[in-house]
PDB file of C-alpha atoms in Angstrom:
ATOM      1  CA  MET A   1      -0.011   0.006  -0.032  1.00  0.00           C
ATOM      2  CA  THR A   2       1.388   3.371  -0.960  1.00  0.00           C
ATOM      3  CA  VAL A   3       1.935   6.174   1.568  1.00  0.00           C
ATOM      4  CA  ARG A   4      -0.749   8.243  -0.140  1.00  0.00           C
ATOM      5  CA  TRP A   5      -3.508   5.629   0.178  1.00  0.00           C
ATOM      6  CA  ARG A   6      -2.400   4.887   3.730  1.00  0.00           C
ATOM      7  CA  ARG A   7      -3.140   8.551   4.446  1.00  0.00           C
ATOM      8  CA  VAL A   8      -6.460   8.319   2.664  1.00  0.00           C
ATOM      9  CA  ARG A   9      -7.513   5.485   5.002  1.00  0.00           C
ATOM     10  CA  MET A  10      -6.424   7.418   8.019  1.00  0.00           C
ATOM     11  CA  ALA A  11      -8.438  10.431   6.807  1.00  0.00           C
ATOM     12  CA  ILE A  12     -11.738   8.503   6.371  1.00  0.00           C
ATOM     13  CA  PRO A  13     -12.984   9.298   9.898  1.00  0.00           C
ATOM     14  CA  ALA A  14     -12.369  12.985   9.228  1.00  0.00           C
ATOM     15  CA  LEU A  15     -14.337  12.771   6.040  1.00  0.00           C
ATOM     16  CA  VAL A  16     -17.269  11.258   7.884  1.00  0.00           C
ATOM     17  CA  VAL A  17     -17.199  14.142  10.365  1.00  0.00           C
ATOM     18  CA  VAL A  18     -16.973  16.718   7.586  1.00  0.00           C
ATOM     19  CA  CYS A  19     -19.929  15.159   5.789  1.00  0.00           C
ATOM     20  CA  VAL A  20     -22.005  15.079   8.952  1.00  0.00           C
ATOM     21  CA  THR A  21     -21.229  18.666   9.849  1.00  0.00           C
ATOM     22  CA  GLY A  22     -20.764  20.261   6.397  1.00  0.00           C
ATOM     23  CA  CYS A  23     -23.413  18.494   4.376  1.00  0.00           C
ATOM     24  CA  THR A  24     -26.383  19.276   6.652  1.00  0.00           C
ATOM     25  CA  SER A  25     -29.047  21.845   6.040  1.00  0.00           C
ATOM     26  CA  THR A  26     -27.444  24.634   8.172  1.00  0.00           C
ATOM     27  CA  PRO A  27     -26.701  27.722   6.124  1.00  0.00           C
ATOM     28  CA  PRO A  28     -23.032  28.412   5.160  1.00  0.00           C
ATOM     29  CA  THR A  29     -20.993  30.451   7.582  1.00  0.00           C
ATOM     30  CA  ASN A  30     -19.898  33.128   5.061  1.00  0.00           C
ATOM     31  CA  ARG A  31     -22.678  33.776   2.606  1.00  0.00           C
ATOM     32  CA  GLU A  32     -20.900  36.711   1.072  1.00  0.00           C
ATOM     33  CA  ASP A  33     -18.166  34.636  -0.539  1.00  0.00           C
ATOM     34  CA  ILE A  34     -19.228  31.975  -3.077  1.00  0.00           C
ATOM     35  CA  CYS A  35     -15.829  30.231  -2.835  1.00  0.00           C
ATOM     36  CA  ALA A  36     -16.194  29.959   0.929  1.00  0.00           C
ATOM     37  CA  ILE A  37     -19.738  28.655   0.458  1.00  0.00           C
ATOM     38  CA  PHE A  38     -18.667  25.873  -1.855  1.00  0.00           C
ATOM     39  CA  ARG A  39     -15.620  24.971   0.215  1.00  0.00           C
ATOM     40  CA  GLU A  40     -17.769  24.581   3.271  1.00  0.00           C
ATOM     41  CA  LYS A  41     -20.702  22.798   1.654  1.00  0.00           C
ATOM     42  CA  GLY A  42     -19.069  19.739   0.028  1.00  0.00           C
ATOM     43  CA  GLY A  43     -21.329  18.761  -2.838  1.00  0.00           C
ATOM     44  CA  TRP A  44     -23.000  22.144  -3.518  1.00  0.00           C
ATOM     45  CA  TYR A  45     -20.641  23.206  -6.289  1.00  0.00           C
ATOM     46  CA  HIS A  46     -21.158  19.884  -8.150  1.00  0.00           C
ATOM     47  CA  ASP A  47     -24.940  20.309  -7.818  1.00  0.00           C
ATOM     48  CA  ALA A  48     -24.822  23.977  -8.981  1.00  0.00           C
ATOM     49  CA  ARG A  49     -22.606  23.121 -11.959  1.00  0.00           C
ATOM     50  CA  LYS A  50     -24.881  20.261 -12.907  1.00  0.00           C
ATOM     51  CA  ALA A  51     -27.883  22.594 -12.867  1.00  0.00           C
ATOM     52  CA  SER A  52     -25.929  25.266 -14.828  1.00  0.00           C
ATOM     53  CA  ASN A  53     -24.922  22.737 -17.524  1.00  0.00           C
ATOM     54  CA  ARG A  54     -28.457  21.475 -17.772  1.00  0.00           C
ATOM     55  CA  TRP A  55     -30.308  24.861 -18.008  1.00  0.00           C
ATOM     56  CA  GLY A  56     -27.597  27.319 -19.136  1.00  0.00           C
ATOM     57  CA  ALA A  57     -28.106  29.451 -16.040  1.00  0.00           C
ATOM     58  CA  PRO A  58     -24.902  30.948 -14.547  1.00  0.00           C
ATOM     59  CA  ILE A  59     -23.960  29.512 -11.139  1.00  0.00           C
ATOM     60  CA  PRO A  60     -23.496  33.055  -9.601  1.00  0.00           C
ATOM     61  CA  VAL A  61     -26.995  34.119 -10.688  1.00  0.00           C
ATOM     62  CA  MET A  62     -28.672  31.070  -9.200  1.00  0.00           C
ATOM     63  CA  MET A  63     -26.665  31.334  -5.974  1.00  0.00           C
ATOM     64  CA  SER A  64     -27.522  35.043  -5.637  1.00  0.00           C
ATOM     65  CA  PHE A  65     -31.185  34.193  -6.045  1.00  0.00           C
ATOM     66  CA  MET A  66     -30.935  31.618  -3.327  1.00  0.00           C
ATOM     67  CA  TYR A  67     -29.141  34.019  -1.023  1.00  0.00           C
ATOM     68  CA  GLN A  68     -31.956  36.508  -1.442  1.00  0.00           C
ATOM     69  CA  GLU A  69     -34.859  34.042  -1.256  1.00  0.00           C
ATOM     70  CA  SER A  70     -33.840  32.001   1.732  1.00  0.00           C
ATOM     71  CA  GLY A  71     -30.422  32.977   2.996  1.00  0.00           C
ATOM     72  CA  PHE A  72     -29.455  29.328   2.190  1.00  0.00           C
ATOM     73  CA  HIS A  73     -31.833  28.117   4.912  1.00  0.00           C
ATOM     74  CA  ALA A  74     -33.246  24.764   3.850  1.00  0.00           C
ATOM     75  CA  ARG A  75     -36.572  25.090   5.694  1.00  0.00           C
ATOM     76  CA  ALA A  76     -37.153  28.775   5.174  1.00  0.00           C
ATOM     77  CA  LYS A  77     -40.766  29.977   5.031  1.00  0.00           C
ATOM     78  CA  PRO A  78     -42.371  33.442   4.705  1.00  0.00           C
ATOM     79  CA  PRO A  79     -43.106  35.072   8.061  1.00  0.00           C
ATOM     80  CA  ARG A  80     -46.691  34.693   9.310  1.00  0.00           C
ATOM     81  CA  ARG A  81     -49.112  37.573   9.170  1.00  0.00           C
ATOM     82  CA  ARG A  82     -50.119  38.974  12.520  1.00  0.00           C
ATOM     83  CA  ILE A  83     -53.730  39.225  13.660  1.00  0.00           C
ATOM     84  CA  LEU A  84     -54.311  42.312  15.799  1.00  0.00           C
ATOM     85  CA  TRP A  85     -50.506  42.803  15.611  1.00  0.00           C
ATOM     86  CA  ILE A  86     -50.034  39.925  18.175  1.00  0.00           C
ATOM     87  CA  ILE A  87     -51.578  36.599  17.172  1.00  0.00           C
ATOM     88  CA  PRO A  88     -49.642  34.617  14.532  1.00  0.00           C
ATOM     89  CA  GLY A  89     -51.851  34.187  11.472  1.00  0.00           C
ATOM     90  CA  PRO A  90     -51.513  32.257   8.172  1.00  0.00           C
ATOM     91  CA  ARG A  91     -48.447  32.569   6.013  1.00  0.00           C
ATOM     92  CA  PRO A  92     -48.932  34.863   2.960  1.00  0.00           C
ATOM     93  CA  ALA A  93     -47.811  32.167   0.548  1.00  0.00           C
ATOM     94  CA  SER A  94     -46.974  28.434   0.203  1.00  0.00           C
ATOM     95  CA  ALA A  95     -43.333  29.280  -0.616  1.00  0.00           C
ATOM     96  CA  LYS A  96     -40.710  27.267   1.243  1.00  0.00           C
ATOM     97  CA  GLY A  97     -37.264  25.815   1.089  1.00  0.00           C
ATOM     98  CA  TYR A  98     -34.000  27.063  -0.413  1.00  0.00           C
ATOM     99  CA  SER A  99     -35.710  28.421  -3.555  1.00  0.00           C
ATOM    100  CA  GLN A 100     -38.939  29.691  -1.839  1.00  0.00           C
ATOM    101  CA  ALA A 101     -40.919  28.059  -4.662  1.00  0.00           C
ATOM    102  CA  THR A 102     -44.666  27.964  -4.141  1.00  0.00           C
ATOM    103  CA  ASP A 103     -46.607  24.719  -4.225  1.00  0.00           C
ATOM    104  CA  GLU A 104     -48.003  25.534  -7.659  1.00  0.00           C
ATOM    105  CA  THR A 105     -44.690  26.458  -9.271  1.00  0.00           C
ATOM    106  CA  TRP A 106     -42.979  23.472  -7.684  1.00  0.00           C
ATOM    107  CA  SER A 107     -45.666  21.171  -9.043  1.00  0.00           C
ATOM    108  CA  ALA A 108     -45.195  22.638 -12.491  1.00  0.00           C
ATOM    109  CA  TYR A 109     -41.427  22.100 -12.209  1.00  0.00           C
ATOM    110  CA  LYS A 110     -41.864  18.467 -11.242  1.00  0.00           C
ATOM    111  CA  LYS A 111     -44.316  17.854 -14.067  1.00  0.00           C
ATOM    112  CA  ALA A 112     -42.061  19.571 -16.606  1.00  0.00           C
ATOM    113  CA  THR A 113     -38.897  17.695 -15.604  1.00  0.00           C
ATOM    114  CA  GLY A 114     -40.341  14.418 -14.412  1.00  0.00           C
ATOM    115  CA  GLN A 115     -38.472  14.784 -11.128  1.00  0.00           C
ATOM    116  CA  TRP A 116     -41.438  13.696  -8.985  1.00  0.00           C
ATOM    117  CA  SER A 117     -39.422  13.089  -5.859  1.00  0.00           C
ATOM    118  CA  ALA A 118     -37.836  16.546  -5.878  1.00  0.00           C
ATOM    119  CA  ASP A 119     -37.800  18.243  -2.452  1.00  0.00           C
ATOM    120  CA  ARG A 120     -37.663  21.993  -1.871  1.00  0.00           C
ATOM    121  CA  ASN A 121     -35.543  21.379   1.276  1.00  0.00           C
ATOM    122  CA  ASP A 122     -32.796  19.661  -0.726  1.00  0.00           C
ATOM    123  CA  PHE A 123     -30.122  21.912  -2.246  1.00  0.00           C
ATOM    124  CA  ASP A 124     -29.603  19.933  -5.428  1.00  0.00           C
ATOM    125  CA  ASP A 125     -33.307  19.962  -6.261  1.00  0.00           C
ATOM    126  CA  ALA A 126     -33.713  23.651  -5.356  1.00  0.00           C
ATOM    127  CA  ILE A 127     -30.755  24.771  -7.489  1.00  0.00           C
ATOM    128  CA  ASP A 128     -32.031  22.757 -10.403  1.00  0.00           C
ATOM    129  CA  PHE A 129     -35.434  24.395  -9.974  1.00  0.00           C
ATOM    130  CA  MET A 130     -33.844  27.814 -10.154  1.00  0.00           C
ATOM    131  CA  GLY A 131     -31.971  26.854 -13.290  1.00  0.00           C
ATOM    132  CA  TRP A 132     -35.232  25.572 -14.774  1.00  0.00           C
ATOM    133  CA  TYR A 133     -37.079  28.776 -13.925  1.00  0.00           C
ATOM    134  CA  ILE A 134     -34.360  31.034 -15.383  1.00  0.00           C
ATOM    135  CA  ASP A 135     -34.589  28.981 -18.535  1.00  0.00           C
ATOM    136  CA  GLN A 136     -38.372  29.371 -18.612  1.00  0.00           C
ATOM    137  CA  SER A 137     -38.051  33.115 -18.209  1.00  0.00           C
ATOM    138  CA  TYR A 138     -35.588  33.215 -21.108  1.00  0.00           C
ATOM    139  CA  ARG A 139     -38.061  31.265 -23.285  1.00  0.00           C
ATOM    140  CA  ALA A 140     -41.121  33.210 -22.225  1.00  0.00           C
ATOM    141  CA  ASN A 141     -39.727  36.728 -21.743  1.00  0.00           C
ATOM    142  CA  ARG A 142     -36.421  36.597 -23.708  1.00  0.00           C
ATOM    143  CA  ILE A 143     -34.502  37.638 -20.640  1.00  0.00           C
ATOM    144  CA  ALA A 144     -30.851  36.733 -20.969  1.00  0.00           C
ATOM    145  CA  LYS A 145     -29.915  33.998 -18.441  1.00  0.00           C
ATOM    146  CA  SER A 146     -26.979  36.150 -17.247  1.00  0.00           C
ATOM    147  CA  ASP A 147     -29.312  39.163 -16.678  1.00  0.00           C
ATOM    148  CA  ALA A 148     -29.729  38.748 -12.903  1.00  0.00           C
ATOM    149  CA  TYR A 149     -31.750  41.948 -12.483  1.00  0.00           C
ATOM    150  CA  ASN A 150     -34.568  41.133 -14.900  1.00  0.00           C
ATOM    151  CA  GLN A 151     -34.425  37.474 -14.214  1.00  0.00           C
ATOM    152  CA  TYR A 152     -35.053  38.151 -10.562  1.00  0.00           C
ATOM    153  CA  LEU A 153     -37.987  40.383 -11.341  1.00  0.00           C
ATOM    154  CA  ALA A 154     -39.463  37.599 -13.401  1.00  0.00           C
ATOM    155  CA  TYR A 155     -38.679  35.052 -10.602  1.00  0.00           C
ATOM    156  CA  HIS A 156     -40.546  37.236  -8.119  1.00  0.00           C
ATOM    157  CA  GLU A 157     -43.503  38.300 -10.214  1.00  0.00           C
ATOM    158  CA  GLY A 158     -43.807  35.276 -12.467  1.00  0.00           C
ATOM    159  CA  GLN A 159     -43.303  35.295 -16.195  1.00  0.00           C
ATOM    160  CA  GLY A 160     -46.833  36.638 -16.792  1.00  0.00           C
ATOM    161  CA  GLY A 161     -46.383  39.410 -14.225  1.00  0.00           C
ATOM    162  CA  PHE A 162     -43.068  40.437 -15.758  1.00  0.00           C
ATOM    163  CA  SER A 163     -44.775  40.668 -19.201  1.00  0.00           C
ATOM    164  CA  ARG A 164     -47.448  42.905 -17.677  1.00  0.00           C
ATOM    165  CA  GLY A 165     -44.871  45.032 -15.912  1.00  0.00           C
ATOM    166  CA  THR A 166     -46.292  44.428 -12.417  1.00  0.00           C
ATOM    167  CA  TYR A 167     -42.893  45.287 -10.979  1.00  0.00           C
ATOM    168  CA  ARG A 168     -42.740  48.834 -12.338  1.00  0.00           C
ATOM    169  CA  ASN A 169     -44.376  50.554  -9.340  1.00  0.00           C
ATOM    170  CA  LYS A 170     -42.592  48.379  -6.785  1.00  0.00           C
ATOM    171  CA  LYS A 171     -39.521  50.348  -5.870  1.00  0.00           C
ATOM    172  CA  TRP A 172     -38.668  47.935  -3.080  1.00  0.00           C
ATOM    173  CA  LEU A 173     -38.597  45.056  -5.535  1.00  0.00           C
ATOM    174  CA  LYS A 174     -36.472  46.867  -8.037  1.00  0.00           C
ATOM    175  CA  ASP A 175     -34.016  47.786  -5.251  1.00  0.00           C
ATOM    176  CA  THR A 176     -33.896  44.142  -4.265  1.00  0.00           C
ATOM    177  CA  ALA A 177     -33.306  43.049  -7.825  1.00  0.00           C
ATOM    178  CA  SER A 178     -30.414  45.536  -7.988  1.00  0.00           C
ATOM    179  CA  LYS A 179     -28.908  43.910  -4.860  1.00  0.00           C
ATOM    180  CA  VAL A 180     -29.348  40.431  -6.372  1.00  0.00           C
ATOM    181  CA  SER A 181     -27.605  41.620  -9.582  1.00  0.00           C
ATOM    182  CA  SER A 182     -24.760  43.252  -7.706  1.00  0.00           C
ATOM    183  CA  ARG A 183     -24.218  40.077  -5.584  1.00  0.00           C
ATOM    184  CA  ALA A 184     -24.256  37.948  -8.738  1.00  0.00           C
ATOM    185  CA  ASN A 185     -21.490  40.147 -10.188  1.00  0.00           C
ATOM    186  CA  THR A 186     -19.443  39.742  -6.951  1.00  0.00           C
ATOM    187  CA  TYR A 187     -20.019  35.962  -6.977  1.00  0.00           C
ATOM    188  CA  THR A 188     -18.892  35.835 -10.630  1.00  0.00           C
ATOM    189  CA  THR A 189     -15.595  37.543  -9.811  1.00  0.00           C
ATOM    190  CA  GLN A 190     -15.019  35.343  -6.737  1.00  0.00           C
ATOM    191  CA  LEU A 191     -15.832  32.129  -8.573  1.00  0.00           C
ATOM    192  CA  GLN A 192     -13.301  32.895 -11.264  1.00  0.00           C
ATOM    193  CA  SER A 193     -10.603  32.723  -8.607  1.00  0.00           C
ATOM    194  CA  CYS A 194     -11.544  29.302  -7.207  1.00  0.00           C
ATOM    195  CA  GLU A 195     -13.465  27.335  -9.791  1.00  0.00           C
ATOM    196  CA  LYS A 196     -10.441  25.389 -10.956  1.00  0.00           C
ATOM    197  CA  GLU A 197     -10.015  24.189  -7.396  1.00  0.00           C
ATOM    198  CA  LEU A 198     -13.686  23.470  -6.936  1.00  0.00           C
ATOM    199  CA  ARG A 199     -13.830  21.191  -9.967  1.00  0.00           C
ATOM    200  CA  ARG A 200     -11.841  18.629  -8.015  1.00  0.00           C
ATOM    201  CA  PRO A 201     -13.986  16.170  -6.053  1.00  0.00           C
ATOM    202  CA  TRP A 202     -14.860  17.823  -2.725  1.00  0.00           C
ATOM    203  CA  PHE A 203     -13.521  14.819  -0.670  1.00  0.00           C
ATOM    204  CA  ILE A 204     -10.139  15.188  -2.367  1.00  0.00           C
ATOM    205  CA  ARG A 205     -10.100  19.024  -1.877  1.00  0.00           C
ATOM    206  CA  ILE A 206     -10.303  18.687   1.887  1.00  0.00           C
ATOM    207  CA  LEU A 207      -7.230  16.341   2.001  1.00  0.00           C
ATOM    208  CA  PRO A 208      -4.147  18.553   2.243  1.00  0.00           C
ATOM    209  CA  PHE A 209      -1.753  15.972   0.733  1.00  0.00           C
ATOM    210  CA  PHE A 210      -3.484  15.829  -2.662  1.00  0.00           C
TER     211      PHE A 210
END
């Protein structure tokens, strides 16, 4: 047995610990740095690249959407409305999970892709959904897949709403879309500096002797 593979065997317990602690649904520690996110969350880069290759949506755009929608919280839900400002009432929408997809839109995604077991609380399914939705907005509204600003407006308002211009009088939404676009640009620059490293299998990247 070579020295390298002897070290691999010795590192297996550490890999198990990393997978248990780093592959869970807790949000990444540093959400402002896409390289740090992918280094911390073992398989996320592979999942994001797979979705990007499938739908043609840039990884930084999808990740910026997810940051805005859920803060990378797997079980995120919209806050409940308050009755008489005190009593928790119903939630304003059925949106939940990483992508904050509603029941209706998630069902449409599963039907269109045949991924009937897709779960909004799973990162790989959520990032694939975002890629699919960006592709749908490109087809329906001719919004470039790299145009994070207008793609986010369509993501929030729906493709029909975007066509009708329902966002035009929503300054808060346009401000949010600008933040999403700016973050996508930052993520793009960051990813250029680490993507070569990230293309290596995550379990190899965490071993210092490879």
